XYZ file of C-alpha atoms in Angstrom:
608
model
C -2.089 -17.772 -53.192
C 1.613 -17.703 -52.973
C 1.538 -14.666 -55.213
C -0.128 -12.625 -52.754
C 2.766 -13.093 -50.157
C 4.678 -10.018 -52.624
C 2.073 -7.603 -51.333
C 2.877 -7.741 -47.635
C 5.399 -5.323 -45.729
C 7.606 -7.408 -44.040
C 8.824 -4.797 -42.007
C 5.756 -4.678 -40.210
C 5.898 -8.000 -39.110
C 9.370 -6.744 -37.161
C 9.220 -6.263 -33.683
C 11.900 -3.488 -33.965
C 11.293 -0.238 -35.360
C 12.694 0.348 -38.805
C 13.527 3.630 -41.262
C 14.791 3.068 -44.321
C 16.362 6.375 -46.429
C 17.773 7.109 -48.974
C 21.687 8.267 -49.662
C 19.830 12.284 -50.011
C 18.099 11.267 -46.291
C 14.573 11.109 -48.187
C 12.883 8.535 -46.008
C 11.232 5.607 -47.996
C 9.950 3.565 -45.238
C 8.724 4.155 -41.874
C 7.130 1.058 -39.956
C 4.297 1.047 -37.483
C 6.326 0.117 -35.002
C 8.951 2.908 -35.753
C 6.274 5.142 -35.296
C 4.724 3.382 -32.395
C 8.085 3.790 -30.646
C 8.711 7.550 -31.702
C 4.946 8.701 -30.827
C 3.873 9.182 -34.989
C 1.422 6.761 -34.477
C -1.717 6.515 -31.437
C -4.856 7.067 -30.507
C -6.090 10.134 -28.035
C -9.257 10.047 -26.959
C -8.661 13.939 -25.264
C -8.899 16.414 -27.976
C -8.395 19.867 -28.769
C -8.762 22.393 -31.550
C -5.888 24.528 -33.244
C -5.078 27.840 -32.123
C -1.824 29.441 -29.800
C -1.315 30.629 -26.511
C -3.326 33.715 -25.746
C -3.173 36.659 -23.252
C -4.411 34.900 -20.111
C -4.590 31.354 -20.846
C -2.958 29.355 -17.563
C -0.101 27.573 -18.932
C 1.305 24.316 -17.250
C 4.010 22.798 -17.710
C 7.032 19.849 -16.915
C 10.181 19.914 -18.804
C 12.127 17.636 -17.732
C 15.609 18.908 -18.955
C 15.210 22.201 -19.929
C 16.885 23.718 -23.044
C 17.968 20.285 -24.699
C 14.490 19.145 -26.488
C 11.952 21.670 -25.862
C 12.741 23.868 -28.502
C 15.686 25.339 -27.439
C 14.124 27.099 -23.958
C 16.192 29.496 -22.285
C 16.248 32.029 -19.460
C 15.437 34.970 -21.742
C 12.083 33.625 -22.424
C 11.458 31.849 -19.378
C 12.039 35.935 -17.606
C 9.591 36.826 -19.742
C 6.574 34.261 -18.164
C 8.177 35.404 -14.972
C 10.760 32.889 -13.972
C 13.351 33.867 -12.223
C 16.624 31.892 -12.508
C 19.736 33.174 -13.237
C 21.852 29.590 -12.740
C 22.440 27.901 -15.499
C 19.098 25.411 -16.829
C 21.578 22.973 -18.229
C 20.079 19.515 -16.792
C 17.941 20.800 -15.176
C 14.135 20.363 -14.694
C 11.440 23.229 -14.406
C 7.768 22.636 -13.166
C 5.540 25.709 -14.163
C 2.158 26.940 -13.603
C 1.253 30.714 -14.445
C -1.506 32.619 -16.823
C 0.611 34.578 -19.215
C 1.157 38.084 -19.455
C -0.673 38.382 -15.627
C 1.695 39.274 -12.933
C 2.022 37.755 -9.554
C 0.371 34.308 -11.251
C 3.531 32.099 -11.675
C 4.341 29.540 -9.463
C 7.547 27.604 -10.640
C 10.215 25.233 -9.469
C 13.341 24.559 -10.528
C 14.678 20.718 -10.370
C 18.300 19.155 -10.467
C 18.058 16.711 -14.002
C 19.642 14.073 -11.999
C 17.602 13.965 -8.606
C 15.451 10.677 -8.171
C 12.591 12.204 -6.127
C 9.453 12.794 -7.397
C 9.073 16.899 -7.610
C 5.383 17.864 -7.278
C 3.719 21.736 -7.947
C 0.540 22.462 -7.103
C -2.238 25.370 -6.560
C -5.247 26.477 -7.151
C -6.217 29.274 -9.809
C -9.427 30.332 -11.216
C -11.294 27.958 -9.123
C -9.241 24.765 -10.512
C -7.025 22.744 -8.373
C -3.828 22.297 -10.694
C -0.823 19.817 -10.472
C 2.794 19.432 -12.395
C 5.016 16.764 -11.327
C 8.471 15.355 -12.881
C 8.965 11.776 -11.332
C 12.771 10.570 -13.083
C 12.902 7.454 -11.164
C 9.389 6.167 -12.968
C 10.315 8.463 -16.218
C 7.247 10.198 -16.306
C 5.674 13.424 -16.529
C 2.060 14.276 -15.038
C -0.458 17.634 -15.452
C -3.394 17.528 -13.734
C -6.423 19.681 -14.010
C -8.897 19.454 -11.159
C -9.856 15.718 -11.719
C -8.278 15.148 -15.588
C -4.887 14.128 -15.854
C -2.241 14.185 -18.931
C 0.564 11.675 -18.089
C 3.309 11.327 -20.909
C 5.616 7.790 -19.604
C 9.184 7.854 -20.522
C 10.195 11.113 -20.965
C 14.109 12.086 -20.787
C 13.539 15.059 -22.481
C 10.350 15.897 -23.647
C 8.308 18.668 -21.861
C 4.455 18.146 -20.891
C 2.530 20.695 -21.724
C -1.460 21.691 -21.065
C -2.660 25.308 -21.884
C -6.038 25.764 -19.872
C -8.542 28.601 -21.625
C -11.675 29.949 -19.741
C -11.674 26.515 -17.653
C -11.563 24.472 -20.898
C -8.993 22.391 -22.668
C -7.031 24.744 -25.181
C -4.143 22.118 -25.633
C -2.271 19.302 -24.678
C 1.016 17.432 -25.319
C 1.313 14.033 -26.679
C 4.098 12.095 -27.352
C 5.635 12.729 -30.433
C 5.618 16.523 -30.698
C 8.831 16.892 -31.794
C 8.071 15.118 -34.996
C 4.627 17.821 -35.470
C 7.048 20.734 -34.319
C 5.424 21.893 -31.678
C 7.626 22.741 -29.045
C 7.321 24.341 -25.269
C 9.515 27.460 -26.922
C 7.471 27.775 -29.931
C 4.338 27.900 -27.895
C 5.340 30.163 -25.414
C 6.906 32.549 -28.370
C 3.358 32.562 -30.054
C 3.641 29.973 -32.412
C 0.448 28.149 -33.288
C -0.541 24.384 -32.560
C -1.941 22.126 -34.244
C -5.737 20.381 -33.763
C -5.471 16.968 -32.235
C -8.605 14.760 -32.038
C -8.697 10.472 -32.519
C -6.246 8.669 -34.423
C -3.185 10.431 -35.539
C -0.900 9.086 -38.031
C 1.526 11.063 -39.289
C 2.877 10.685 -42.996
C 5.915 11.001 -43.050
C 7.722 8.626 -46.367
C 9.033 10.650 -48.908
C 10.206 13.598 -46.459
C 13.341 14.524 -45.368
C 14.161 12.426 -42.180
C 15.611 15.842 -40.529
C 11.958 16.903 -41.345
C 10.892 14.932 -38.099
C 13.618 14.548 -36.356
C 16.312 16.691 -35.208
C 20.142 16.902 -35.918
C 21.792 14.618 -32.931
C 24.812 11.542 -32.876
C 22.326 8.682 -34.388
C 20.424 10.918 -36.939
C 23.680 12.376 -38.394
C 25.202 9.026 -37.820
C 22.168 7.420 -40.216
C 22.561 10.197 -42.931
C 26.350 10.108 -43.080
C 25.883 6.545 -43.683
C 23.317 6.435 -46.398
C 25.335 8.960 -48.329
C 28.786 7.056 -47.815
C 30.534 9.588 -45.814
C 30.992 6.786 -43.225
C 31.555 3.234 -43.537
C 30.364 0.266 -41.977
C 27.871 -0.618 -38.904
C 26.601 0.722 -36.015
C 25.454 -2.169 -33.776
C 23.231 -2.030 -30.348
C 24.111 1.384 -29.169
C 21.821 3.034 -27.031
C 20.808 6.437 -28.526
C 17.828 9.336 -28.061
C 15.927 9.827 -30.739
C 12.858 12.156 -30.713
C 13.664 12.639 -26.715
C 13.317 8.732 -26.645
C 15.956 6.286 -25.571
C 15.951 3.740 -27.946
C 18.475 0.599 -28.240
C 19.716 1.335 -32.663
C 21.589 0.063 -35.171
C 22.531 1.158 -38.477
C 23.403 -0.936 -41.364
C 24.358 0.518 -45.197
C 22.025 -0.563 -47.788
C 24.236 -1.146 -50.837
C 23.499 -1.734 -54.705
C 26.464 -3.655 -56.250
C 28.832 -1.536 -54.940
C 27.239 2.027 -55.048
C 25.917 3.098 -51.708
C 21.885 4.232 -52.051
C 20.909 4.530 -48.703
C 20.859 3.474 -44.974
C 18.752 1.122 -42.292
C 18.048 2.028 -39.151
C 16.472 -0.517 -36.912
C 15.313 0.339 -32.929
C 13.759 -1.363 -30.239
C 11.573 0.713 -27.633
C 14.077 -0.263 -24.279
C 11.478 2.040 -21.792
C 9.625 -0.590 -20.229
C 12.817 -2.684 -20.293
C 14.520 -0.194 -18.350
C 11.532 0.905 -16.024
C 11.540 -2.697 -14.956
C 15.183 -3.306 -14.241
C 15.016 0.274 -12.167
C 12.011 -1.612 -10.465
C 13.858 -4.492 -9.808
C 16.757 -2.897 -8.350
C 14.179 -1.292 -6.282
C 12.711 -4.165 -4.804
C 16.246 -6.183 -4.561
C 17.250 -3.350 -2.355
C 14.191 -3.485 -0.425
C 14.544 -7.234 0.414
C 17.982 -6.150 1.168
C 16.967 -3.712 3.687
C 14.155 -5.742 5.158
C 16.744 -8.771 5.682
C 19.319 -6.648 7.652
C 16.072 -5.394 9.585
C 14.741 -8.696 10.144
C 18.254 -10.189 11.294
C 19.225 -7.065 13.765
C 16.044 -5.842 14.564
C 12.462 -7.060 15.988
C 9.579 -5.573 14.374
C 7.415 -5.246 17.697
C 10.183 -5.593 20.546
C 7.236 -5.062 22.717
C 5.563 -7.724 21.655
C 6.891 -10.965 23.587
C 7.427 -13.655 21.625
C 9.499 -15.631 19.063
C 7.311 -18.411 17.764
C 6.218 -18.813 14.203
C 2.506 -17.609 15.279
C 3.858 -14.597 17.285
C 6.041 -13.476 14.023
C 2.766 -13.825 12.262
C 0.892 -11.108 14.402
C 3.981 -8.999 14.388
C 4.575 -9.488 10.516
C 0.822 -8.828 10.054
C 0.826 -6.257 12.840
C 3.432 -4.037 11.381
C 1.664 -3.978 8.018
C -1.352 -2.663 10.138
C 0.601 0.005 11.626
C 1.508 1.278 8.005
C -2.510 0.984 6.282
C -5.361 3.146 8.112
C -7.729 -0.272 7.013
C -9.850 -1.689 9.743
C -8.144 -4.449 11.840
C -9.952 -7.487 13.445
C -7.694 -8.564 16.000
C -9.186 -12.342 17.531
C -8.015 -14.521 20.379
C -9.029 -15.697 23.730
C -9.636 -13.449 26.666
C -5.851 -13.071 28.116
C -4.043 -13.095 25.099
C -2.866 -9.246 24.990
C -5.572 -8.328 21.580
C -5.716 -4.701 23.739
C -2.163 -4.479 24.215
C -1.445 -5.123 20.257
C -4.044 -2.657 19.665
C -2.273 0.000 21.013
C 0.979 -0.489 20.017
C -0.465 -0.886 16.385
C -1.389 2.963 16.973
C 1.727 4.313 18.337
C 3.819 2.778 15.379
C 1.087 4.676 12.565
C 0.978 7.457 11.346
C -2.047 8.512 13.706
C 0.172 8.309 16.690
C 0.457 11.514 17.589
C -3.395 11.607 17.787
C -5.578 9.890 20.412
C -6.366 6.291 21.275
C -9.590 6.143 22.758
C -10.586 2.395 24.234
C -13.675 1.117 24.768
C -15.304 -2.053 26.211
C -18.528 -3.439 24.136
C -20.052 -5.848 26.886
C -18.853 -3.326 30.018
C -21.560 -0.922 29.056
C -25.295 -0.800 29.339
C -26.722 -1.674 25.992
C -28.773 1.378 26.304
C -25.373 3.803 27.467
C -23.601 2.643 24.431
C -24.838 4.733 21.397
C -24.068 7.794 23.501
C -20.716 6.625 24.787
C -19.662 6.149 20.930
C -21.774 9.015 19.280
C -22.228 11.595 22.593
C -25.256 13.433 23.309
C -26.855 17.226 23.329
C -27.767 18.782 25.747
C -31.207 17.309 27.079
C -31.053 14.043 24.727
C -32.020 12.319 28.007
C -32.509 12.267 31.634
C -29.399 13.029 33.358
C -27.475 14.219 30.379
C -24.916 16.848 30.713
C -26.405 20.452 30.086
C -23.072 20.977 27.332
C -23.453 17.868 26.104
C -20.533 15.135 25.911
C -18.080 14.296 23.321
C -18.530 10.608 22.075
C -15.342 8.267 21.527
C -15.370 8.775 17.989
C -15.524 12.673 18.182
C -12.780 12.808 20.712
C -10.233 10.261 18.592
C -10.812 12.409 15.742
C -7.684 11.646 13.167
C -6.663 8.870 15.846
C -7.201 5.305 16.864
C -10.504 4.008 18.322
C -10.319 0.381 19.841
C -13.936 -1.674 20.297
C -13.101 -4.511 22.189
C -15.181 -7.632 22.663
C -16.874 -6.660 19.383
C -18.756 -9.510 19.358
C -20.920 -8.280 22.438
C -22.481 -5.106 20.368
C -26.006 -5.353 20.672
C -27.639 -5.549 16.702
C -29.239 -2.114 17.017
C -25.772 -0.780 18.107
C -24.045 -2.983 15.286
C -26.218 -0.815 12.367
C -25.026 2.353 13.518
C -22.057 1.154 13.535
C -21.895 0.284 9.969
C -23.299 3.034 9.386
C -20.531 5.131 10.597
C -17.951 3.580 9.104
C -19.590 3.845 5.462
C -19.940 7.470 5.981
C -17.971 8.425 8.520
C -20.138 11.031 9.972
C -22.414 10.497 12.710
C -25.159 12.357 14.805
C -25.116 12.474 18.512
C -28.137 11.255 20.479
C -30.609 14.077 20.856
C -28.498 16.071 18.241
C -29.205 17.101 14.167
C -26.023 18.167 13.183
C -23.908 15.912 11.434
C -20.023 15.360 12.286
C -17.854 14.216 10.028
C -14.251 12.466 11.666
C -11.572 10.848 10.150
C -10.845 7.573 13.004
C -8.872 4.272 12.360
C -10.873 1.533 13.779
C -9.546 -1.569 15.347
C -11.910 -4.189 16.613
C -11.328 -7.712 18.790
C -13.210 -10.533 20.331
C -12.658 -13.414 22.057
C -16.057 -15.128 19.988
C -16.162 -16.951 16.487
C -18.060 -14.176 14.514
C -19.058 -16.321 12.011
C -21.006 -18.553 14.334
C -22.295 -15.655 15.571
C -23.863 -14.903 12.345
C -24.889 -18.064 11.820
C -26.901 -17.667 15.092
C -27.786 -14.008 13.728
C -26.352 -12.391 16.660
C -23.630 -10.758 14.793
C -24.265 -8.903 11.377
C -22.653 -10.308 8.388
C -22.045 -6.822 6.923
C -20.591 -5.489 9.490
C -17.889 -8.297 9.606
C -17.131 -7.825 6.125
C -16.368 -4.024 7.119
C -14.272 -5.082 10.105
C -12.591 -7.800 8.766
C -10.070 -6.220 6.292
C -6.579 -7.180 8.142
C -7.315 -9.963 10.915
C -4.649 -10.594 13.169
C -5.393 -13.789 15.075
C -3.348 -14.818 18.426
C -2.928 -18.199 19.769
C -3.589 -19.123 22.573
C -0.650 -19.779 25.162
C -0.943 -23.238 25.494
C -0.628 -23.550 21.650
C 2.927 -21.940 21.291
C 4.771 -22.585 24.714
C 7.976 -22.457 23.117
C 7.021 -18.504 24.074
C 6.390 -18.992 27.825
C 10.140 -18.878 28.591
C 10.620 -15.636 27.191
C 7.104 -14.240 29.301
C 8.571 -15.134 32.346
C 11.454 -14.117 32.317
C 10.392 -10.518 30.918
C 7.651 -10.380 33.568
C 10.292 -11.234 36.484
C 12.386 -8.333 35.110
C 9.419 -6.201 34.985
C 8.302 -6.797 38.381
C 11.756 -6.006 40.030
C 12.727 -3.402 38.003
C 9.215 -1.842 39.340
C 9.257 -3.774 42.962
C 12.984 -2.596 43.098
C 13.826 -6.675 44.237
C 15.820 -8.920 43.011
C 13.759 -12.254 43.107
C 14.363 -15.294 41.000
C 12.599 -18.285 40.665
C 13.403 -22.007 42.194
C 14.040 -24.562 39.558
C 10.931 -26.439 40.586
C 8.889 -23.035 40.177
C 10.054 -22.275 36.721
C 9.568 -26.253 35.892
C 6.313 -25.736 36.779
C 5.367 -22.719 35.115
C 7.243 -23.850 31.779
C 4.982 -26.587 32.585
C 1.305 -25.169 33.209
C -1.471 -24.939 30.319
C -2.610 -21.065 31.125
C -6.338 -21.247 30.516
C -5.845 -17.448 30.841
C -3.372 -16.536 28.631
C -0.454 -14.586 28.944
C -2.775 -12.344 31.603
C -2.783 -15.134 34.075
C 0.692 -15.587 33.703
C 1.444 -12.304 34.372
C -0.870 -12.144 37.610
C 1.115 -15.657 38.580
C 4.247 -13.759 38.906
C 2.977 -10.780 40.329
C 1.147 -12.599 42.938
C 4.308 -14.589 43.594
C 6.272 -11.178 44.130
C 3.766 -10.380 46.946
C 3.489 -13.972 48.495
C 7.333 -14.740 48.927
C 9.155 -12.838 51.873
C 12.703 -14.071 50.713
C 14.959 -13.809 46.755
C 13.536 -16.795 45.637
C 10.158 -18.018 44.680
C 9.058 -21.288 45.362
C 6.157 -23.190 44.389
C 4.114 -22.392 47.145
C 3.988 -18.789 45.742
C 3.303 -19.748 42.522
C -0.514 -20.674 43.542
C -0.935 -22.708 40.177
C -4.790 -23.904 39.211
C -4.234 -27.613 39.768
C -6.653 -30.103 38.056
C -8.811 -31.915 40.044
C -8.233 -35.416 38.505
C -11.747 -37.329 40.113
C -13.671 -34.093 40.025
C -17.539 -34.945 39.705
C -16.675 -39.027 39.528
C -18.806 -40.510 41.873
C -15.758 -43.820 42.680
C -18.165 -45.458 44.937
C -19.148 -49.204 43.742
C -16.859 -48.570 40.111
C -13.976 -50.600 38.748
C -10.617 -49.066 38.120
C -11.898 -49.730 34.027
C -14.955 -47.582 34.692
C -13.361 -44.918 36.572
C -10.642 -44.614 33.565
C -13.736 -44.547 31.277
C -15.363 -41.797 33.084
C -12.410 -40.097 33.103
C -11.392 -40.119 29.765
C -14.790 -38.851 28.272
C -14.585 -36.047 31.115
C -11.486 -35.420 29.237
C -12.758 -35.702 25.842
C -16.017 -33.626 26.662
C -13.620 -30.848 28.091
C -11.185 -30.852 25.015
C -14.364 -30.139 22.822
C -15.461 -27.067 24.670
C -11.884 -25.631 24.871
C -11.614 -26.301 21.030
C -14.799 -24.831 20.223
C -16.183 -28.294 19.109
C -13.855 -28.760 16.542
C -12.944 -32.062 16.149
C -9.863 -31.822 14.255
C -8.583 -29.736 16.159
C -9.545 -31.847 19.516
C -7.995 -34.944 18.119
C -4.747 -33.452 16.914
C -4.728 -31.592 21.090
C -5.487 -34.615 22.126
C -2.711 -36.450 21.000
C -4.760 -39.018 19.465
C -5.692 -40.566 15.526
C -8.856 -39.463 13.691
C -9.893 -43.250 14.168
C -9.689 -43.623 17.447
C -11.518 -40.168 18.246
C -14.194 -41.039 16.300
C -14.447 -44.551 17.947
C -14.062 -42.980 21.416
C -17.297 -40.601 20.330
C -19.038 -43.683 19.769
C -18.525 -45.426 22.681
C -18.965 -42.798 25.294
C -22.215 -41.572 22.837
C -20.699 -38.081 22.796
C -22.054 -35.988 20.095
């Protein structure tokens, strides 16, 4: 058993790639991984048969540095296909698409080595939509033909090439052409390719290494050393090798003391680099975003500091920056329409309308053709041109449905409808428009009670409930109500050209005040209080604050002081449930009170 241990390559149990040759530069091995790293080795499931570039075949191409590993491209041939660039194409990069020997077919762009952008070319040409792009900052290369693409990943050097004949593949570039000789200038001189199809595995012991690889610093450096014209290592120096960055080192294989040949070992750094360049990416990002975040509010409009209000402005702000259907929820008053609309003006659709429209303000029966419009005739009283619907007139914009949860069913399937295939038909009409809308919703309901009750279809939430933004109620994040007030007294006399401020005992008491409407009854408090008070200041008076009515509907005749507190505090309990939707977790923890004791107080007022 033992025994058969001698038969195994050890080398190919080595993560790093390894070449052994000879002191002549004969190679004698060649792992998997060696050739894995250099592109000897792969599978291709694309094929294509042998043959050379022909009198109108489209050529595409990406070479990324032109002139250094492509064969030795230069400006002579390059005027030949109709490039014209008389700068030097030192580090430089060159996206080309052109059928050859056809005039007036070359489109072409010329790309400093060193720029980080990604560089895109693209037309169409024989009825194909065609693509080149060079992306340095991701290191990789990408042709595409109509819907097929040819990517090579971690390319310094390397050129991508696709020749397209009569609409079909003629050729394509893999990685490792340098090894099969087959470079951009032979191709485009007439030299002929070679037929790719499934596994490829090139054989390659027992050759010259120069055979596959050209004369540079680390393949003269491994040579030198296996014949003794150099002495001693080369450790962990980053070198190219077959337009491939690769981390090497080179060690002298000795016999007693007669040198026979030379080791080189390699490890693939790509990805490792890829992902520190994507690190440094995303380090800088969190950089940026924490300079934002400390200098600058991401919704200034938006009032409002607590940790639930930076919640609908974090969430809001990735919104603005996705066209994906938003669900915004909250009770009436909280500002849902307000959010809407500056969700639009900070997208990309901002420059396009925002068309708002109210779901329970409309006659079921006026709906359809206030979303979809009508033709002329579609019904009594129509419009002899025909209207525009909301959707046709927001067209590449923003449409708000508010109180979503008021959509009759029938009105809720067309909906869905819509948005699966974004076209529509207007009432009375057969022609189908097609419109590209972003679609924000809101409601002041629990939509999945309403399904539950099957007033609100299921599939339809699914569609609308991509990005929900959900807004607290006032009463749940107070710490806010400071900053409301005093926005909307600056509002109001900045408008009102006054200069009012509020009493102590005023602002006490609207610091102080629950808001069953939201920020909109706040607003309407201080507005009404600008109208009310003659004088600078506002007092309480002018405030004209909802006060409860603490023995409302208690009958006190012939009843203790224990009963009346009794009848009180279930009033109280009762009217906690229905402002927390009958939640009793939630109407405990309002409350103020322990699970226990809620429960117990259920119980003995027999509330359920």
């Amino acid at each position: 058993m033992y025994k058969d241990l001698d038969s195994i390559s050890i080398e190919e149990y080595i993560f790093e790639g390894v070449i052994l040759i000879d002191k002549n530069g004969t190679i004698i091995k060649y792992n998997s991984k060696a050739k894995e790293i250099l592109g000897l080795t792969g599978y291709n499931a694309t094929s294509h048969q042998a043959g050379k570039l022909e009198s109108e075949d489209i050529l595409l191409f990406a070479d990324t540095s032109v002139g250094e590993d492509d064969g030795g491209l230069n400006t002579k041939i390059l005027k030949a296909y109709g490039v014209k660039y008389d700068k030097p194409l030192e580090k430089k990069g060159l996206l080309y698409i052109g059928k050859k020997d056809v005039k007036n077919s070359v489109h072409y762009s010329v790309i400093e080595y060193n720029d980080n952008k990604a560089h895109e070319l693209k037309c169409n040409m024989d009825g194909q939509k065609l693509y080149c792009a060079i992306d340095y900052y991701n290191k990789e290369t990408t042709i595409c033909v109509d819907s097929k693409e040819y990517k090579l990943n971690y390319i310094l050097n390397i050129a991508n090439v696709v020749i397209i004949r009569n609409k079909e593949l003629a050729f394509y570039q893999i990685k490792g052409y340098t090894a099969r000789k087959e470079s951009l200038f032979d191709i485009m001189c007439g030299i002929p390719f070679k037929k790719k199809d499934g596994m490829f595995n090139l054989d390659v012991e027992g050759k010259n290494i120069y055979s596959f690889h050209a004369e540079n610093s680390l393949t003269v450096d491994l040579v030198n050393c296996a014949s003794g014209n150099c002495d001693g290592y080369i450790e962990n120096k980053l070198s190219n090798i077959n337009g491939f960055t690769v981390m090497a080192s080179i060690h002298p294989v000795n016999i007693g003391e007669e040198r026979c040949g030379a080791l080189l070992t390699m490890s693939d750094i790509s990805m490792l680099e890829k992902n520190q360049n994507e690190l440094n990416a995303v380090l800088n990002e969190l950089e940026n975003l924490k300079r934002h975040y400390q200098t600058n509010d991401l919704f200034p409009e938006i009032i409002g500091s607590s940790l639930s209000m930076k919640e609908v402005k974090r969430v809001a702000m990735k919104a603005a920056n996705s066209d994906a259907n938003i669900l915004i929820l909250g009770e009436s008053g909280t500002g849902k329409s307000f959010i809407a609309k500056k969700i639009h003006e900070k997208s990309k659709r901002n420059k396009f309308p925002f068309v708002e429209i109210n779901c329970c303000a409309i006659p079921k029966e006026l709906l359809e053709s206030e979303l979809f419009g009508y033709e002329n005739g579609a019904f009594t009283g129509a419009r002899p041109d025909g209207k525009k619907g909301i959707f046709e007139i927001a067209d590449e914009g923003t449409v708000f449905l508010d109180e979503i949860g008021d959509m009759p069913l029938e009105m809720q399937a067309k909906l869905l409808l819509f948005i699966q295939k974004r076209s529509f038909y207007r009432v009375g009409g057969n022609t189908e428009i097609h419109v590209d809308v972003r679609i924000i919703t809101a409601t002041n309901k629990n939509l999945e009670d309403e399904i539950k009750n099957k007033h609100f279809r299921e599939d339809l939430f699914y569609r609308l409930y991509i990005l929900p933004i959900y807004i607290e109620p006032l009463k749940r994040h107070k710490e806010d109500i400071s900053q409301l007030i005093d926005y909307n007294m600056k509002k109001n006399n900045a408008s009102l050209d006054e200069h009012k401020v509020l009493s102590v005992q005023a602002n006490k008491m609207l610091l102080s005040y629950n808001y069953p409407g939201n920020v909109r009854e706040l607003e309407n408090i201080i507005e009404r209080a600008f109208v009310l008070s003659e004088g600078e200041v506002i007092y309480p008076e002018h405030l004209m604050l909802k006060r409860a009515e603490n023995t409302a509907g208690i009958d006190i005749r012939e009843k203790t002081l224990d009963k009346l507190m009794a009848a009180y505090e279930k009033k109280v309990i009762l009217e906690a449930l229905k402002l927390n939707e009958q939640d009793y977790i939630k109407t405990f923890e309002y409350l103020g009170i322990g699970k226990t004791c809620f429960y117990n107080k259920l119980k003995k007022y027999g509330i359920k």
